[in-house]
Amino acid sequence: MSDQPAVDAVDTAVYTVPTDAPEADGTLAWDKTTLVLVTARSGTTTGLGYTYAPAATAHLVRELLAGTVTGLCAYDVPRANELMCRAVRNAGLPGLAAQAIAAADIALWDLKARLLGLPLVHLLGAARTEVPVYGSGGFTTYDAGRQERQLRGWAEDQGIPRVKIKIGESWGTRQDRDLERVTRARAAIGDTAELYVDANGGYTGGQALRVAAALADQGVTWFEEPVSSDHLTVLAGLRDRIPLDVAAGEYGYTLPYFEHMLAAGAVDCLQADVTRCGGITVWLRAAALAHARGIDISGHCAPHAHAHAAAAVPNLRHLEWFHDHVRIERLLFDGVLDPAGGGVTPGADGTPGLGLTLAEERAAPYRTE
């Protein structure tokens, strides 16, 4: 009989948190965000993982994944990931199934690190001590005052030297306002901080090319999803013609997606979201694909789910300190990180795993199932 710990149970909970103001990007608007929490237990030790996804994701975890990983050795996370991917074959891996696997995979890595008494970054092996972050928000619904306060809060109060706003408002139909907001953003942060923009695929190819010229005049260095990341040929063509770094990849749910994007020469920096792409197991593989091509990787949103994995890869550019998710993670979890000075140091206090614990009393009012 093996003396290795087994996964005894996998459970879920769903929390929905209203935004602190109406939020929108170039192609979507929302007033609340749902976090699906997965916990994996071995004996008296519990690991947690999560994804930002509809509540149906929790049902998928319970129906297709929990039974698949229960009874497995808690140390064999890549094996569990592979079995979960096979279990959702008929359900379809991209989308909710990949997000369900991601939350479970993160929980299993957290569990393994806790069982071993190690911060996850030490289990994975650190490539760096500090993970650079960039402040991200600047929603198209913000007026000039709110945008300026948010940007100054990052650049001045917290010392984060790189920030990002949303553009491409209303599927690119408010280009003049986009550029006006970029000008205001540059004035708010001064000349020393880096300024990024994210169009969320709201522009056409020709429009994105014209907008890029104006962005360059404002010292913008990062143009995220200038066009839909589904159109790799167009994205690659833009990358060849503009002086800004082109970034995309947040909607990647499978490893082949990232390989196709990299093979197309579509990005200067690959984005991957650990809560969408199948978890830490797949995120690390995506980072390796990018590294083999001399391309950096950036962690998309969900900063506390990414931080330890981000510290374990040599080609990390930075991690997105996304306003909506930072607020939710501070509300629902204890043990969150401090980005003062422009970076976070996962594992610095020696707490095992991700270093997070559910703040049950604070979280209870937001639990929906």
Short mmCIF file of C-alpha atoms in Angstrom, two decimals:
data_model
loop_
_atom_site.label_atom_id
_atom_site.label_comp_id
_atom_site.label_asym_id
_atom_site.label_seq_id
_atom_site.Cartn_x
_atom_site.Cartn_y
_atom_site.Cartn_z
CA MET A 1 0.00 0.00 0.00
CA SER A 2 1.37 3.39 -0.96
CA ASP A 3 2.06 5.88 1.78
CA GLN A 4 1.71 8.80 -0.63
CA PRO A 5 -1.22 11.18 0.05
CA ALA A 6 -4.32 10.82 -2.10
CA VAL A 7 -6.86 13.38 -3.23
CA ASP A 8 -9.79 12.60 -0.96
CA ALA A 9 -12.36 15.13 -2.18
CA VAL A 10 -12.93 18.03 -4.57
CA ASP A 11 -15.54 20.67 -3.75
CA THR A 12 -16.77 23.93 -5.27
CA ALA A 13 -18.28 27.24 -4.23
CA VAL A 14 -19.44 30.22 -6.29
CA TYR A 15 -19.10 33.89 -5.35
CA THR A 16 -20.51 36.85 -7.28
CA VAL A 17 -19.21 40.33 -6.47
CA PRO A 18 -20.69 43.55 -7.90
CA THR A 19 -18.25 45.98 -9.48
CA ASP A 20 -17.54 49.25 -7.65
CA ALA A 21 -18.69 51.14 -10.77
CA PRO A 22 -20.00 50.19 -14.21
CA GLU A 23 -17.16 48.62 -16.22
CA ALA A 24 -16.65 48.08 -19.94
CA ASP A 25 -13.91 47.54 -22.47
CA GLY A 26 -14.04 47.84 -26.23
CA THR A 27 -16.43 44.93 -26.77
CA LEU A 28 -18.14 44.02 -23.48
CA ALA A 29 -19.79 45.64 -20.44
CA TRP A 30 -20.43 44.15 -16.97
CA ASP A 31 -21.55 45.13 -13.48
CA LYS A 32 -20.56 42.00 -11.53
CA THR A 33 -17.94 39.28 -11.63
CA THR A 34 -18.27 35.62 -10.66
CA LEU A 35 -15.43 33.63 -9.08
CA VAL A 36 -15.69 29.83 -9.04
CA LEU A 37 -13.66 28.37 -6.18
CA VAL A 38 -12.40 24.78 -6.21
CA THR A 39 -10.95 23.09 -3.14
CA ALA A 40 -9.02 19.82 -3.18
CA ARG A 41 -8.56 17.92 0.10
CA SER A 42 -6.09 15.26 1.20
CA GLY A 43 -6.59 14.23 4.82
CA THR A 44 -6.71 17.45 6.84
CA THR A 45 -4.91 19.53 4.18
CA THR A 46 -6.85 21.60 1.65
CA GLY A 47 -5.68 23.44 -1.46
CA LEU A 48 -7.65 26.10 -3.29
CA GLY A 49 -7.88 27.26 -6.87
CA TYR A 50 -10.27 29.47 -8.77
CA THR A 51 -11.35 30.88 -12.09
CA TYR A 52 -13.46 33.84 -13.16
CA ALA A 53 -16.27 32.15 -15.05
CA PRO A 54 -20.03 31.48 -14.99
CA ALA A 55 -21.46 29.38 -12.16
CA ALA A 56 -21.98 26.52 -14.61
CA THR A 57 -18.24 25.93 -14.32
CA ALA A 58 -18.76 24.63 -10.79
CA HIS A 59 -21.31 22.09 -12.04
CA LEU A 60 -18.81 20.87 -14.61
CA VAL A 61 -16.16 20.41 -11.89
CA ARG A 62 -18.56 18.35 -9.81
CA GLU A 63 -19.95 16.27 -12.66
CA LEU A 64 -16.86 15.55 -14.77
CA LEU A 65 -13.71 16.35 -12.83
CA ALA A 66 -14.11 15.60 -9.13
CA GLY A 67 -14.51 11.86 -9.63
CA THR A 68 -11.67 11.82 -12.14
CA VAL A 69 -9.04 13.09 -9.70
CA THR A 70 -10.37 11.70 -6.41
CA GLY A 71 -8.14 8.84 -5.33
CA LEU A 72 -5.13 9.95 -7.37
CA CYS A 73 -1.81 10.65 -5.67
CA ALA A 74 -1.95 14.29 -4.64
CA TYR A 75 1.62 14.80 -5.87
CA ASP A 76 0.82 13.81 -9.48
CA VAL A 77 -0.73 17.04 -10.69
CA PRO A 78 0.29 16.73 -14.39
CA ARG A 79 -1.31 13.26 -14.42
CA ALA A 80 -4.51 14.69 -12.95
CA ASN A 81 -4.48 17.48 -15.54
CA GLU A 82 -4.19 15.00 -18.40
CA LEU A 83 -7.00 12.84 -17.04
CA MET A 84 -9.25 15.88 -16.61
CA CYS A 85 -8.60 16.92 -20.22
CA ARG A 86 -9.61 13.45 -21.36
CA ALA A 87 -12.72 13.51 -19.17
CA VAL A 88 -14.16 16.57 -20.95
CA ARG A 89 -13.66 15.24 -24.48
CA ASN A 90 -17.35 15.17 -25.33
CA ALA A 91 -18.12 18.35 -23.41
CA GLY A 92 -15.53 20.28 -25.43
CA LEU A 93 -12.26 21.44 -23.91
CA PRO A 94 -12.08 25.14 -24.92
CA GLY A 95 -14.21 27.46 -22.81
CA LEU A 96 -15.88 26.46 -19.57
CA ALA A 97 -14.29 23.02 -19.44
CA ALA A 98 -10.78 24.48 -19.67
CA GLN A 99 -11.66 26.99 -16.96
CA ALA A 100 -13.00 24.22 -14.74
CA ILE A 101 -9.80 22.24 -15.27
CA ALA A 102 -7.78 25.38 -14.56
CA ALA A 103 -9.43 25.96 -11.18
CA ALA A 104 -8.99 22.31 -10.21
CA ASP A 105 -5.39 22.25 -11.42
CA ILE A 106 -4.51 25.34 -9.38
CA ALA A 107 -6.16 23.78 -6.32
CA LEU A 108 -4.14 20.58 -6.81
CA TRP A 109 -0.85 22.50 -7.08
CA ASP A 110 -1.77 24.46 -3.96
CA LEU A 111 -2.62 21.20 -2.18
CA LYS A 112 0.67 19.56 -3.17
CA ALA A 113 2.71 22.54 -1.97
CA ARG A 114 0.80 22.64 1.31
CA LEU A 115 1.34 18.92 1.86
CA LEU A 116 5.06 19.48 1.37
CA GLY A 117 5.09 22.62 3.51
CA LEU A 118 6.47 24.80 0.71
CA PRO A 119 5.42 28.05 -0.94
CA LEU A 120 4.38 27.04 -4.44
CA VAL A 121 7.16 29.09 -6.02
CA HIS A 122 9.71 27.01 -4.10
CA LEU A 123 8.06 23.78 -5.22
CA LEU A 124 8.13 24.93 -8.85
CA GLY A 125 11.59 26.48 -8.52
CA ALA A 126 12.04 30.24 -8.70
CA ALA A 127 13.54 31.96 -11.73
CA ARG A 128 13.20 35.36 -10.06
CA THR A 129 12.44 36.86 -6.66
CA GLU A 130 10.15 39.68 -7.74
CA VAL A 131 7.31 39.55 -10.26
CA PRO A 132 6.78 42.91 -12.01
CA VAL A 133 3.15 44.06 -12.24
CA TYR A 134 1.26 46.66 -14.23
CA GLY A 135 -1.86 48.49 -13.09
CA SER A 136 -4.79 47.58 -15.31
CA GLY A 137 -8.24 49.12 -15.53
CA GLY A 138 -9.03 52.44 -17.19
CA PHE A 139 -12.43 51.18 -18.32
CA THR A 140 -14.22 52.93 -21.16
CA THR A 141 -17.08 53.73 -18.74
CA TYR A 142 -14.82 55.90 -16.57
CA ASP A 143 -15.03 59.65 -16.79
CA ALA A 144 -11.84 61.71 -16.90
CA GLY A 145 -11.68 62.20 -13.14
CA ARG A 146 -12.09 58.54 -12.23
CA GLN A 147 -9.53 57.45 -14.81
CA GLU A 148 -6.99 59.97 -13.54
CA ARG A 149 -7.48 58.98 -9.90
CA GLN A 150 -7.00 55.31 -10.71
CA LEU A 151 -3.87 55.88 -12.78
CA ARG A 152 -2.31 58.22 -10.23
CA GLY A 153 -3.13 55.70 -7.51
CA TRP A 154 -0.96 53.12 -9.25
CA ALA A 155 1.82 55.35 -10.54
CA GLU A 156 2.17 57.75 -7.62
CA ASP A 157 0.69 56.13 -4.52
CA GLN A 158 1.88 52.56 -5.18
CA GLY A 159 4.90 53.28 -7.33
CA ILE A 160 3.82 50.96 -10.16
CA PRO A 161 5.72 52.26 -13.21
CA ARG A 162 3.46 50.77 -15.88
CA VAL A 163 -0.32 51.13 -16.36
CA LYS A 164 -2.97 50.17 -18.91
CA ILE A 165 -6.32 51.56 -20.05
CA LYS A 166 -9.06 50.16 -22.27
CA ILE A 167 -9.69 51.60 -25.73
CA GLY A 168 -11.61 50.46 -28.81
CA GLU A 169 -14.82 51.71 -27.19
CA SER A 170 -18.08 50.44 -28.72
CA TRP A 171 -16.30 48.17 -31.19
CA GLY A 172 -14.00 50.94 -32.34
CA THR A 173 -16.73 53.45 -33.17
CA ARG A 174 -15.50 56.09 -30.69
CA GLN A 175 -11.94 56.43 -31.88
CA ASP A 176 -11.71 60.14 -31.07
CA ARG A 177 -12.66 59.50 -27.44
CA ASP A 178 -10.19 56.60 -27.30
CA LEU A 179 -7.34 58.89 -28.31
CA GLU A 180 -8.49 61.68 -26.02
CA ARG A 181 -8.44 59.27 -23.08
CA VAL A 182 -4.95 58.11 -24.02
CA THR A 183 -3.77 61.73 -24.02
CA ARG A 184 -5.31 62.24 -20.59
CA ALA A 185 -3.73 59.05 -19.32
CA ARG A 186 -0.28 60.20 -20.41
CA ALA A 187 -0.82 63.55 -18.69
CA ALA A 188 -1.88 61.77 -15.48
CA ILE A 189 1.15 59.48 -15.20
CA GLY A 190 3.83 61.76 -16.63
CA ASP A 191 6.64 60.84 -18.96
CA THR A 192 8.46 58.24 -16.84
CA ALA A 193 5.75 55.57 -16.43
CA GLU A 194 4.98 53.14 -19.25
CA LEU A 195 1.54 53.44 -20.84
CA TYR A 196 -0.27 50.43 -22.31
CA VAL A 197 -3.61 50.13 -24.11
CA ASP A 198 -6.00 47.22 -24.70
CA ALA A 199 -8.57 47.31 -27.51
CA ASN A 200 -10.02 43.86 -26.77
CA GLY A 201 -10.22 43.19 -30.51
CA GLY A 202 -12.47 46.19 -31.12
CA TYR A 203 -10.73 47.62 -34.19
CA THR A 204 -10.43 46.54 -37.81
CA GLY A 205 -6.94 46.00 -39.18
CA GLY A 206 -6.70 49.30 -41.04
CA GLN A 207 -8.20 51.22 -38.14
CA ALA A 208 -5.75 49.66 -35.68
CA LEU A 209 -2.87 50.68 -37.95
CA ARG A 210 -4.04 54.29 -37.97
CA VAL A 211 -4.66 54.33 -34.22
CA ALA A 212 -1.19 52.89 -33.57
CA ALA A 213 0.44 55.95 -35.13
CA ALA A 214 -1.37 58.24 -32.69
CA LEU A 215 -0.57 55.93 -29.78
CA ALA A 216 3.13 56.02 -30.61
CA ASP A 217 3.02 59.81 -30.39
CA GLN A 218 1.90 59.44 -26.76
CA GLY A 219 4.69 57.02 -25.95
CA VAL A 220 2.42 53.97 -25.75
CA THR A 221 4.55 50.83 -25.89
CA TRP A 222 1.99 47.97 -25.57
CA PHE A 223 -0.99 47.47 -27.91
CA GLU A 224 -3.07 44.57 -26.66
CA GLU A 225 -5.49 42.86 -29.03
CA PRO A 226 -5.62 45.68 -31.57
CA VAL A 227 -7.78 43.28 -33.60
CA SER A 228 -9.43 40.02 -32.65
CA SER A 229 -6.92 37.35 -31.66
CA ASP A 230 -8.91 34.96 -33.86
CA HIS A 231 -7.38 36.69 -36.92
CA LEU A 232 -3.73 35.72 -36.59
CA THR A 233 -2.75 36.80 -40.10
CA VAL A 234 -4.09 40.31 -39.50
CA LEU A 235 -2.48 40.44 -36.06
CA ALA A 236 0.88 39.36 -37.48
CA GLY A 237 0.61 41.93 -40.26
CA LEU A 238 0.04 44.69 -37.72
CA ARG A 239 2.97 43.51 -35.64
CA ASP A 240 5.23 43.91 -38.66
CA ARG A 241 4.06 47.46 -39.36
CA ILE A 242 3.79 49.24 -36.01
CA PRO A 243 6.44 50.29 -33.46
CA LEU A 244 4.39 49.16 -30.44
CA ASP A 245 4.63 45.69 -28.93
CA VAL A 246 1.60 43.63 -29.95
CA ALA A 247 0.21 41.34 -27.24
CA ALA A 248 -2.56 38.74 -27.24
CA GLY A 249 -3.41 35.25 -26.01
CA GLU A 250 -5.74 35.76 -23.06
CA TYR A 251 -8.43 33.68 -24.78
CA GLY A 252 -6.18 30.68 -25.17
CA TYR A 253 -7.78 27.58 -23.63
CA THR A 254 -5.41 24.93 -25.02
CA LEU A 255 -1.68 24.59 -25.63
CA PRO A 256 -2.09 24.28 -29.44
CA TYR A 257 -3.77 27.71 -29.44
CA PHE A 258 -0.58 29.29 -28.12
CA GLU A 259 1.58 27.35 -30.55
CA HIS A 260 -0.53 28.57 -33.49
CA MET A 261 -0.26 32.18 -32.28
CA LEU A 262 3.49 31.93 -31.85
CA ALA A 263 4.01 30.13 -35.16
CA ALA A 264 2.08 32.90 -36.93
CA GLY A 265 4.49 35.51 -35.54
CA ALA A 266 1.46 37.37 -34.22
CA VAL A 267 2.77 38.72 -30.89
CA ASP A 268 5.77 40.37 -29.28
CA CYS A 269 4.57 39.14 -25.88
CA LEU A 270 2.33 36.14 -25.33
CA GLN A 271 -0.48 36.53 -22.82
CA ALA A 272 -1.82 33.45 -21.09
CA ASP A 273 -4.41 33.23 -18.33
CA VAL A 274 -3.77 30.50 -15.77
CA THR A 275 -7.48 30.46 -14.88
CA ARG A 276 -8.49 29.78 -18.50
CA CYS A 277 -5.75 27.76 -20.18
CA GLY A 278 -5.96 24.62 -18.03
CA GLY A 279 -4.18 25.84 -14.92
CA ILE A 280 -0.59 26.14 -13.79
CA THR A 281 0.35 22.91 -15.56
CA VAL A 282 -0.53 24.29 -19.00
CA TRP A 283 0.52 27.89 -18.26
CA LEU A 284 4.08 26.73 -17.58
CA ARG A 285 4.07 24.82 -20.88
CA ALA A 286 2.84 27.90 -22.74
CA ALA A 287 5.68 29.89 -21.18
CA ALA A 288 8.12 27.26 -22.41
CA LEU A 289 6.75 27.45 -25.95
CA ALA A 290 7.23 31.21 -25.93
CA HIS A 291 10.70 30.94 -24.41
CA ALA A 292 11.79 28.60 -27.19
CA ARG A 293 10.94 31.36 -29.70
CA GLY A 294 12.54 34.18 -27.72
CA ILE A 295 9.15 35.62 -26.74
CA ASP A 296 8.14 36.88 -23.30
CA ILE A 297 5.00 35.81 -21.49
CA SER A 298 2.66 37.97 -19.40
CA GLY A 299 0.12 36.69 -16.88
CA HIS A 300 -3.40 37.84 -17.71
CA CYS A 301 -5.56 39.02 -14.77
CA ALA A 302 -6.20 36.89 -11.61
CA PRO A 303 -2.87 38.04 -10.15
CA HIS A 304 -2.81 35.83 -7.05
CA ALA A 305 -3.49 32.70 -9.11
CA HIS A 306 -0.52 33.57 -11.34
CA ALA A 307 2.09 34.99 -9.01
CA HIS A 308 3.98 31.84 -7.98
CA ALA A 309 4.01 30.34 -11.48
CA ALA A 310 5.05 33.70 -12.91
CA ALA A 311 8.08 33.76 -10.61
CA ALA A 312 9.10 30.32 -11.92
CA VAL A 313 9.63 31.22 -15.60
CA PRO A 314 12.69 33.01 -17.03
CA ASN A 315 10.84 34.80 -19.84
CA LEU A 316 8.23 36.58 -17.73
CA ARG A 317 7.59 40.19 -18.70
CA HIS A 318 5.01 41.04 -16.06
CA LEU A 319 1.70 40.23 -14.39
CA GLU A 320 -1.55 42.14 -14.83
CA TRP A 321 -2.69 43.83 -11.60
CA PHE A 322 -6.30 44.01 -12.82
CA HIS A 323 -8.53 46.32 -10.79
CA ASP A 324 -11.62 44.11 -10.77
CA HIS A 325 -9.82 40.92 -9.77
CA VAL A 326 -7.50 42.57 -7.27
CA ARG A 327 -10.53 43.98 -5.46
CA ILE A 328 -12.27 40.59 -5.41
CA GLU A 329 -9.18 38.67 -4.28
CA ARG A 330 -8.59 41.14 -1.45
CA LEU A 331 -12.20 40.72 -0.41
CA LEU A 332 -12.41 36.92 -0.55
CA PHE A 333 -8.91 35.88 0.52
CA ASP A 334 -6.41 36.55 3.28
CA GLY A 335 -2.73 36.47 2.38
CA VAL A 336 -2.87 38.75 -0.66
CA LEU A 337 0.29 40.38 -2.02
CA ASP A 338 1.44 44.02 -1.96
CA PRO A 339 2.46 45.54 -5.33
CA ALA A 340 4.10 48.64 -3.85
CA GLY A 341 7.11 49.62 -5.91
CA GLY A 342 5.85 47.81 -9.01
CA GLY A 343 6.25 44.16 -8.10
CA VAL A 344 5.18 41.33 -5.80
CA THR A 345 7.30 38.66 -4.07
CA PRO A 346 5.30 35.42 -3.85
CA GLY A 347 6.41 33.05 -1.11
CA ALA A 348 8.42 35.68 0.76
CA ASP A 349 6.66 35.01 4.08
CA GLY A 350 7.08 31.24 3.80
CA THR A 351 3.36 30.42 3.81
CA PRO A 352 2.80 27.10 1.97
CA GLY A 353 1.02 26.90 -1.35
CA LEU A 354 -0.36 30.04 -2.94
CA GLY A 355 -0.35 31.67 0.49
CA LEU A 356 -4.11 32.31 0.32
CA THR A 357 -6.89 31.31 2.67
CA LEU A 358 -10.58 31.91 2.13
CA ALA A 359 -11.84 34.72 4.36
CA GLU A 360 -15.10 32.91 5.04
CA GLU A 361 -16.83 35.63 7.04
CA ARG A 362 -16.09 38.34 4.45
CA ALA A 363 -16.88 36.01 1.56
CA ALA A 364 -20.19 34.64 2.90
CA PRO A 365 -22.44 37.51 1.70
CA TYR A 366 -21.25 36.99 -1.88
CA ARG A 367 -21.69 33.21 -2.05
CA THR A 368 -24.40 32.18 -4.49
CA GLU A 369 -23.96 28.39 -4.37
#
